[in-house]
Amino acid sequence: MTRTKTRNNHKRTAQADFRPKGGNSQQPLQDNQYRKALETYIQSQWNNQQPDWFITIQWTPAPYTFGQASHHAKHFRNIFLTSVYSCSLKKLPRPEDRCRLIWFHERAQDPKGRLIYHSHLHVSNHPETILTALDIHWIIDTKVAPGFKCLKHLHRSRDPAIVIKSWNKTHHSNYNLKDYYTYKHHQDADLVLDYEISDLITTK
């Protein structure tokens, strides 16, 4: 997987910056610079290759930490990609040569007022691997979900575990960056890009 070392005004690497720590203690000016750096970085990914699908995943039970959400997403990612390409993880094509998955984990309040995580997945097709919504549903239903209890509500009629939408630049390019200041103390308190399991490509 390609890793990047994009630096912001504080000369911290993506590996240090883009991994949420469970809260935000930075000063307002730092917040603003940090958010701009992240937004620029994300836009560079969309400019490199615009996603085709925006997928919302409700894990069951809902994770209470970013780490738990990332763990679920990594399991999902590994089975999904190895199923698409019928190979082991070690033999997966490079992100540049296959469909790409970019992950975000967002916090929201459940009906009891607890902060829980769900995930958003941006999927970019590759010219040699064109996945339709039906393809994605089938792979998740037959390959990813079996034995994976976190996706046991795939087929409920109300609030299903997986919702797949066509990627829309207006609605989805800044989806996890909007309302950052409004909700910083109770929702989306962290910058939510999961760089460790995302297919991020270095741009020059």
PDB file of C-alpha atoms in Angstrom:
ATOM      1  CA  MET A   1       0.000   0.000   0.000  1.00  0.00           C
ATOM      2  CA  THR A   2       1.321   3.405  -0.905  1.00  0.00           C
ATOM      3  CA  ARG A   3       2.034   5.730   2.000  1.00  0.00           C
ATOM      4  CA  THR A   4       2.488   9.429   1.798  1.00  0.00           C
ATOM      5  CA  LYS A   5       4.294  11.972   3.924  1.00  0.00           C
ATOM      6  CA  THR A   6       2.351  15.125   3.263  1.00  0.00           C
ATOM      7  CA  ARG A   7       3.424  17.900   5.625  1.00  0.00           C
ATOM      8  CA  ASN A   8       1.331  20.728   7.002  1.00  0.00           C
ATOM      9  CA  ASN A   9       2.441  24.002   8.535  1.00  0.00           C
ATOM     10  CA  HIS A  10       3.640  22.216  11.672  1.00  0.00           C
ATOM     11  CA  LYS A  11       5.895  19.850   9.729  1.00  0.00           C
ATOM     12  CA  ARG A  12       4.158  16.732  10.984  1.00  0.00           C
ATOM     13  CA  THR A  13       3.787  13.725   8.694  1.00  0.00           C
ATOM     14  CA  ALA A  14       0.522  12.186   7.554  1.00  0.00           C
ATOM     15  CA  GLN A  15       1.296   9.212   9.757  1.00  0.00           C
ATOM     16  CA  ALA A  16       1.336  11.482  12.781  1.00  0.00           C
ATOM     17  CA  ASP A  17      -1.483  13.797  11.720  1.00  0.00           C
ATOM     18  CA  PHE A  18      -4.208  11.769  10.099  1.00  0.00           C
ATOM     19  CA  ARG A  19      -4.622   9.151  12.806  1.00  0.00           C
ATOM     20  CA  PRO A  20      -7.318  10.426  15.214  1.00  0.00           C
ATOM     21  CA  LYS A  21      -6.331  10.367  18.866  1.00  0.00           C
ATOM     22  CA  GLY A  22      -9.790  10.592  20.459  1.00  0.00           C
ATOM     23  CA  GLY A  23     -10.083  14.316  20.988  1.00  0.00           C
ATOM     24  CA  ASN A  24      -8.794  17.667  19.894  1.00  0.00           C
ATOM     25  CA  SER A  25      -6.673  19.855  22.162  1.00  0.00           C
ATOM     26  CA  GLN A  26      -5.174  22.142  19.523  1.00  0.00           C
ATOM     27  CA  GLN A  27      -5.575  25.912  19.489  1.00  0.00           C
ATOM     28  CA  PRO A  28      -8.091  27.458  17.032  1.00  0.00           C
ATOM     29  CA  LEU A  29      -5.354  28.689  14.662  1.00  0.00           C
ATOM     30  CA  GLN A  30      -3.728  25.277  14.627  1.00  0.00           C
ATOM     31  CA  ASP A  31      -7.133  23.658  14.041  1.00  0.00           C
ATOM     32  CA  ASN A  32      -7.702  25.866  11.027  1.00  0.00           C
ATOM     33  CA  GLN A  33      -4.275  25.192   9.514  1.00  0.00           C
ATOM     34  CA  TYR A  34      -4.576  21.491  10.215  1.00  0.00           C
ATOM     35  CA  ARG A  35      -8.032  21.248   8.691  1.00  0.00           C
ATOM     36  CA  LYS A  36      -6.920  23.119   5.566  1.00  0.00           C
ATOM     37  CA  ALA A  37      -3.932  20.807   5.175  1.00  0.00           C
ATOM     38  CA  LEU A  38      -6.173  17.748   5.475  1.00  0.00           C
ATOM     39  CA  GLU A  39      -8.757  19.149   3.070  1.00  0.00           C
ATOM     40  CA  THR A  40      -6.049  19.917   0.490  1.00  0.00           C
ATOM     41  CA  TYR A  41      -4.657  16.412   0.906  1.00  0.00           C
ATOM     42  CA  ILE A  42      -8.057  14.758   0.450  1.00  0.00           C
ATOM     43  CA  GLN A  43      -8.838  16.896  -2.594  1.00  0.00           C
ATOM     44  CA  SER A  44      -5.546  15.777  -4.145  1.00  0.00           C
ATOM     45  CA  GLN A  45      -6.784  12.192  -3.857  1.00  0.00           C
ATOM     46  CA  TRP A  46     -10.100  13.008  -5.538  1.00  0.00           C
ATOM     47  CA  ASN A  47      -8.288  14.943  -8.274  1.00  0.00           C
ATOM     48  CA  ASN A  48      -5.999  11.985  -8.864  1.00  0.00           C
ATOM     49  CA  GLN A  49      -8.987   9.693  -9.311  1.00  0.00           C
ATOM     50  CA  GLN A  50     -12.572  10.622  -8.530  1.00  0.00           C
ATOM     51  CA  PRO A  51     -14.465   7.910  -6.627  1.00  0.00           C
ATOM     52  CA  ASP A  52     -17.439   6.133  -8.160  1.00  0.00           C
ATOM     53  CA  TRP A  53     -19.211   4.958  -5.012  1.00  0.00           C
ATOM     54  CA  PHE A  54     -19.891   6.323  -1.532  1.00  0.00           C
ATOM     55  CA  ILE A  55     -20.678   3.567   0.965  1.00  0.00           C
ATOM     56  CA  THR A  56     -21.923   4.049   4.522  1.00  0.00           C
ATOM     57  CA  ILE A  57     -21.323   1.142   6.900  1.00  0.00           C
ATOM     58  CA  GLN A  58     -23.112   0.758  10.250  1.00  0.00           C
ATOM     59  CA  TRP A  59     -21.174  -1.770  12.321  1.00  0.00           C
ATOM     60  CA  THR A  60     -22.968  -4.006  14.815  1.00  0.00           C
ATOM     61  CA  PRO A  61     -22.312  -3.600  17.639  1.00  0.00           C
ATOM     62  CA  ALA A  62     -21.257  -0.021  17.009  1.00  0.00           C
ATOM     63  CA  PRO A  63     -17.593   0.676  17.885  1.00  0.00           C
ATOM     64  CA  TYR A  64     -16.855   3.156  20.669  1.00  0.00           C
ATOM     65  CA  THR A  65     -13.300   3.900  19.478  1.00  0.00           C
ATOM     66  CA  PHE A  66     -11.595   4.796  16.212  1.00  0.00           C
ATOM     67  CA  GLY A  67      -9.350   1.757  16.634  1.00  0.00           C
ATOM     68  CA  GLN A  68     -12.283  -0.624  16.753  1.00  0.00           C
ATOM     69  CA  ALA A  69     -13.858   0.943  13.652  1.00  0.00           C
ATOM     70  CA  SER A  70     -10.521   0.738  11.835  1.00  0.00           C
ATOM     71  CA  HIS A  71     -10.141  -2.921  12.829  1.00  0.00           C
ATOM     72  CA  HIS A  72     -13.564  -3.761  11.354  1.00  0.00           C
ATOM     73  CA  ALA A  73     -12.790  -1.781   8.201  1.00  0.00           C
ATOM     74  CA  LYS A  74      -9.441  -3.524   7.728  1.00  0.00           C
ATOM     75  CA  HIS A  75     -11.123  -6.928   7.904  1.00  0.00           C
ATOM     76  CA  PHE A  76     -13.753  -5.739   5.424  1.00  0.00           C
ATOM     77  CA  ARG A  77     -11.093  -4.312   3.115  1.00  0.00           C
ATOM     78  CA  ASN A  78      -8.939  -7.433   3.084  1.00  0.00           C
ATOM     79  CA  ILE A  79     -11.776  -9.810   2.239  1.00  0.00           C
ATOM     80  CA  PHE A  80     -13.348  -7.422  -0.254  1.00  0.00           C
ATOM     81  CA  LEU A  81     -10.196  -6.828  -2.281  1.00  0.00           C
ATOM     82  CA  THR A  82      -8.986 -10.426  -2.248  1.00  0.00           C
ATOM     83  CA  SER A  83     -12.458 -11.468  -3.420  1.00  0.00           C
ATOM     84  CA  VAL A  84     -12.485  -8.916  -6.243  1.00  0.00           C
ATOM     85  CA  TYR A  85      -9.056  -9.990  -7.489  1.00  0.00           C
ATOM     86  CA  SER A  86      -9.179 -13.679  -6.490  1.00  0.00           C
ATOM     87  CA  CYS A  87      -5.766 -13.577  -4.891  1.00  0.00           C
ATOM     88  CA  SER A  88      -3.998 -13.325  -1.542  1.00  0.00           C
ATOM     89  CA  LEU A  89      -3.262  -9.989   0.102  1.00  0.00           C
ATOM     90  CA  LYS A  90       0.396 -10.251  -0.876  1.00  0.00           C
ATOM     91  CA  LYS A  91      -0.528 -10.569  -4.539  1.00  0.00           C
ATOM     92  CA  LEU A  92      -2.961  -7.654  -4.717  1.00  0.00           C
ATOM     93  CA  PRO A  93      -2.161  -5.150  -7.474  1.00  0.00           C
ATOM     94  CA  ARG A  94      -0.836  -1.773  -6.372  1.00  0.00           C
ATOM     95  CA  PRO A  95      -3.515   0.850  -5.569  1.00  0.00           C
ATOM     96  CA  GLU A  96      -2.669   2.570  -8.863  1.00  0.00           C
ATOM     97  CA  ASP A  97      -3.489  -0.656 -10.720  1.00  0.00           C
ATOM     98  CA  ARG A  98      -6.783  -1.649  -9.078  1.00  0.00           C
ATOM     99  CA  CYS A  99      -9.939  -0.224  -7.549  1.00  0.00           C
ATOM    100  CA  ARG A 100      -9.075   2.013  -4.607  1.00  0.00           C
ATOM    101  CA  LEU A 101     -10.709   2.189  -1.177  1.00  0.00           C
ATOM    102  CA  ILE A 102     -10.416   5.310   0.988  1.00  0.00           C
ATOM    103  CA  TRP A 103     -11.835   5.075   4.499  1.00  0.00           C
ATOM    104  CA  PHE A 104     -13.230   7.555   7.005  1.00  0.00           C
ATOM    105  CA  HIS A 105     -14.653   6.807  10.450  1.00  0.00           C
ATOM    106  CA  GLU A 106     -17.202   9.262  11.800  1.00  0.00           C
ATOM    107  CA  ARG A 107     -18.574   9.710  15.311  1.00  0.00           C
ATOM    108  CA  ALA A 108     -22.219  10.325  16.053  1.00  0.00           C
ATOM    109  CA  GLN A 109     -24.542  10.005  19.026  1.00  0.00           C
ATOM    110  CA  ASP A 110     -26.736   6.938  19.384  1.00  0.00           C
ATOM    111  CA  PRO A 111     -30.264   7.189  20.897  1.00  0.00           C
ATOM    112  CA  LYS A 112     -28.755   6.803  24.386  1.00  0.00           C
ATOM    113  CA  GLY A 113     -26.408   9.741  23.852  1.00  0.00           C
ATOM    114  CA  ARG A 114     -23.270   7.612  23.535  1.00  0.00           C
ATOM    115  CA  LEU A 115     -20.617   8.511  20.955  1.00  0.00           C
ATOM    116  CA  ILE A 116     -20.246   5.662  18.480  1.00  0.00           C
ATOM    117  CA  TYR A 117     -18.426   5.217  15.194  1.00  0.00           C
ATOM    118  CA  HIS A 118     -19.636   4.289  11.748  1.00  0.00           C
ATOM    119  CA  SER A 119     -17.594   4.234   8.545  1.00  0.00           C
ATOM    120  CA  HIS A 120     -17.677   5.827   5.110  1.00  0.00           C
ATOM    121  CA  LEU A 121     -15.940   4.175   2.196  1.00  0.00           C
ATOM    122  CA  HIS A 122     -15.096   5.968  -1.048  1.00  0.00           C
ATOM    123  CA  VAL A 123     -14.557   3.447  -3.868  1.00  0.00           C
ATOM    124  CA  SER A 124     -12.786   4.355  -7.111  1.00  0.00           C
ATOM    125  CA  ASN A 125     -13.067   1.939 -10.010  1.00  0.00           C
ATOM    126  CA  HIS A 126     -10.147   0.983 -12.207  1.00  0.00           C
ATOM    127  CA  PRO A 127     -10.550   0.673 -16.009  1.00  0.00           C
ATOM    128  CA  GLU A 128      -9.900  -3.063 -15.716  1.00  0.00           C
ATOM    129  CA  THR A 129     -12.126  -3.505 -12.650  1.00  0.00           C
ATOM    130  CA  ILE A 130     -15.487  -1.778 -13.027  1.00  0.00           C
ATOM    131  CA  LEU A 131     -17.661  -2.539 -10.004  1.00  0.00           C
ATOM    132  CA  THR A 132     -21.370  -1.776 -10.113  1.00  0.00           C
ATOM    133  CA  ALA A 133     -23.521  -1.308  -7.024  1.00  0.00           C
ATOM    134  CA  LEU A 134     -24.897  -4.829  -7.600  1.00  0.00           C
ATOM    135  CA  ASP A 135     -21.350  -6.210  -7.785  1.00  0.00           C
ATOM    136  CA  ILE A 136     -20.434  -4.542  -4.507  1.00  0.00           C
ATOM    137  CA  HIS A 137     -23.597  -5.760  -2.782  1.00  0.00           C
ATOM    138  CA  TRP A 138     -22.956  -9.297  -4.008  1.00  0.00           C
ATOM    139  CA  ILE A 139     -19.326  -9.343  -2.838  1.00  0.00           C
ATOM    140  CA  ILE A 140     -20.278  -8.010   0.586  1.00  0.00           C
ATOM    141  CA  ASP A 141     -23.235 -10.376   0.920  1.00  0.00           C
ATOM    142  CA  THR A 142     -21.465 -13.550  -0.198  1.00  0.00           C
ATOM    143  CA  LYS A 143     -17.803 -12.961   0.666  1.00  0.00           C
ATOM    144  CA  VAL A 144     -17.402 -10.314   3.376  1.00  0.00           C
ATOM    145  CA  ALA A 145     -20.455 -10.742   5.596  1.00  0.00           C
ATOM    146  CA  PRO A 146     -20.475 -14.529   6.211  1.00  0.00           C
ATOM    147  CA  GLY A 147     -18.903 -15.122   9.613  1.00  0.00           C
ATOM    148  CA  PHE A 148     -18.465 -11.373  10.158  1.00  0.00           C
ATOM    149  CA  LYS A 149     -20.998 -10.521  12.869  1.00  0.00           C
ATOM    150  CA  CYS A 150     -20.431  -6.781  12.507  1.00  0.00           C
ATOM    151  CA  LEU A 151     -22.449  -6.877   9.265  1.00  0.00           C
ATOM    152  CA  LYS A 152     -25.375  -8.983  10.444  1.00  0.00           C
ATOM    153  CA  HIS A 153     -28.002  -6.334   9.566  1.00  0.00           C
ATOM    154  CA  LEU A 154     -27.355  -6.188   5.830  1.00  0.00           C
ATOM    155  CA  HIS A 155     -30.922  -6.880   4.834  1.00  0.00           C
ATOM    156  CA  ARG A 156     -33.050  -5.064   7.371  1.00  0.00           C
ATOM    157  CA  SER A 157     -35.488  -2.736   5.642  1.00  0.00           C
ATOM    158  CA  ARG A 158     -34.845   0.195   7.962  1.00  0.00           C
ATOM    159  CA  ASP A 159     -31.296   1.530   8.470  1.00  0.00           C
ATOM    160  CA  PRO A 160     -29.437  -1.369   6.787  1.00  0.00           C
ATOM    161  CA  ALA A 161     -25.790  -1.992   7.609  1.00  0.00           C
ATOM    162  CA  ILE A 162     -24.665  -1.043   4.094  1.00  0.00           C
ATOM    163  CA  VAL A 163     -25.896   1.853   1.956  1.00  0.00           C
ATOM    164  CA  ILE A 164     -24.288   2.367  -1.460  1.00  0.00           C
ATOM    165  CA  LYS A 165     -24.706   5.621  -3.364  1.00  0.00           C
ATOM    166  CA  SER A 166     -23.156   6.998  -6.518  1.00  0.00           C
ATOM    167  CA  TRP A 167     -20.324   9.336  -5.544  1.00  0.00           C
ATOM    168  CA  ASN A 168     -21.339  12.962  -5.916  1.00  0.00           C
ATOM    169  CA  LYS A 169     -18.617  15.597  -5.738  1.00  0.00           C
ATOM    170  CA  THR A 170     -20.910  18.245  -4.254  1.00  0.00           C
ATOM    171  CA  HIS A 171     -22.145  16.007  -1.451  1.00  0.00           C
ATOM    172  CA  HIS A 172     -19.252  13.637  -0.824  1.00  0.00           C
ATOM    173  CA  SER A 173     -15.925  15.332  -1.568  1.00  0.00           C
ATOM    174  CA  ASN A 174     -15.921  17.118   1.797  1.00  0.00           C
ATOM    175  CA  TYR A 175     -18.385  14.865   3.581  1.00  0.00           C
ATOM    176  CA  ASN A 176     -16.270  14.200   6.650  1.00  0.00           C
ATOM    177  CA  LEU A 177     -14.872  17.717   6.847  1.00  0.00           C
ATOM    178  CA  LYS A 178     -18.107  19.710   6.974  1.00  0.00           C
ATOM    179  CA  ASP A 179     -19.344  21.193  10.261  1.00  0.00           C
ATOM    180  CA  TYR A 180     -16.000  20.471  11.901  1.00  0.00           C
ATOM    181  CA  TYR A 181     -16.151  23.430  14.274  1.00  0.00           C
ATOM    182  CA  THR A 182     -19.857  23.102  15.011  1.00  0.00           C
ATOM    183  CA  TYR A 183     -19.454  19.527  16.202  1.00  0.00           C
ATOM    184  CA  LYS A 184     -15.866  19.436  17.393  1.00  0.00           C
ATOM    185  CA  HIS A 185     -16.816  18.793  21.029  1.00  0.00           C
ATOM    186  CA  HIS A 186     -19.508  16.163  20.502  1.00  0.00           C
ATOM    187  CA  GLN A 187     -19.527  14.857  16.919  1.00  0.00           C
ATOM    188  CA  ASP A 188     -16.685  14.528  14.405  1.00  0.00           C
ATOM    189  CA  ALA A 189     -14.270  15.663  17.097  1.00  0.00           C
ATOM    190  CA  ASP A 190     -11.451  13.981  15.189  1.00  0.00           C
ATOM    191  CA  LEU A 191     -10.152  14.313  11.671  1.00  0.00           C
ATOM    192  CA  VAL A 192     -11.383  11.012  10.431  1.00  0.00           C
ATOM    193  CA  LEU A 193      -9.280   9.858   7.479  1.00  0.00           C
ATOM    194  CA  ASP A 194      -7.983   6.347   8.190  1.00  0.00           C
ATOM    195  CA  TYR A 195      -4.693   6.648   6.337  1.00  0.00           C
ATOM    196  CA  GLU A 196      -3.384   3.236   7.461  1.00  0.00           C
ATOM    197  CA  ILE A 197      -5.876   1.177   5.472  1.00  0.00           C
ATOM    198  CA  SER A 198      -6.711   3.671   2.715  1.00  0.00           C
ATOM    199  CA  ASP A 199      -5.293   3.511  -0.789  1.00  0.00           C
ATOM    200  CA  LEU A 200      -3.597   6.886  -0.813  1.00  0.00           C
ATOM    201  CA  ILE A 201      -1.517   7.815  -3.809  1.00  0.00           C
ATOM    202  CA  THR A 202       1.329  10.296  -3.725  1.00  0.00           C
ATOM    203  CA  THR A 203       0.804  13.264  -5.995  1.00  0.00           C
ATOM    204  CA  LYS A 204       3.688  15.335  -7.338  1.00  0.00           C
TER     205      LYS A 204
END
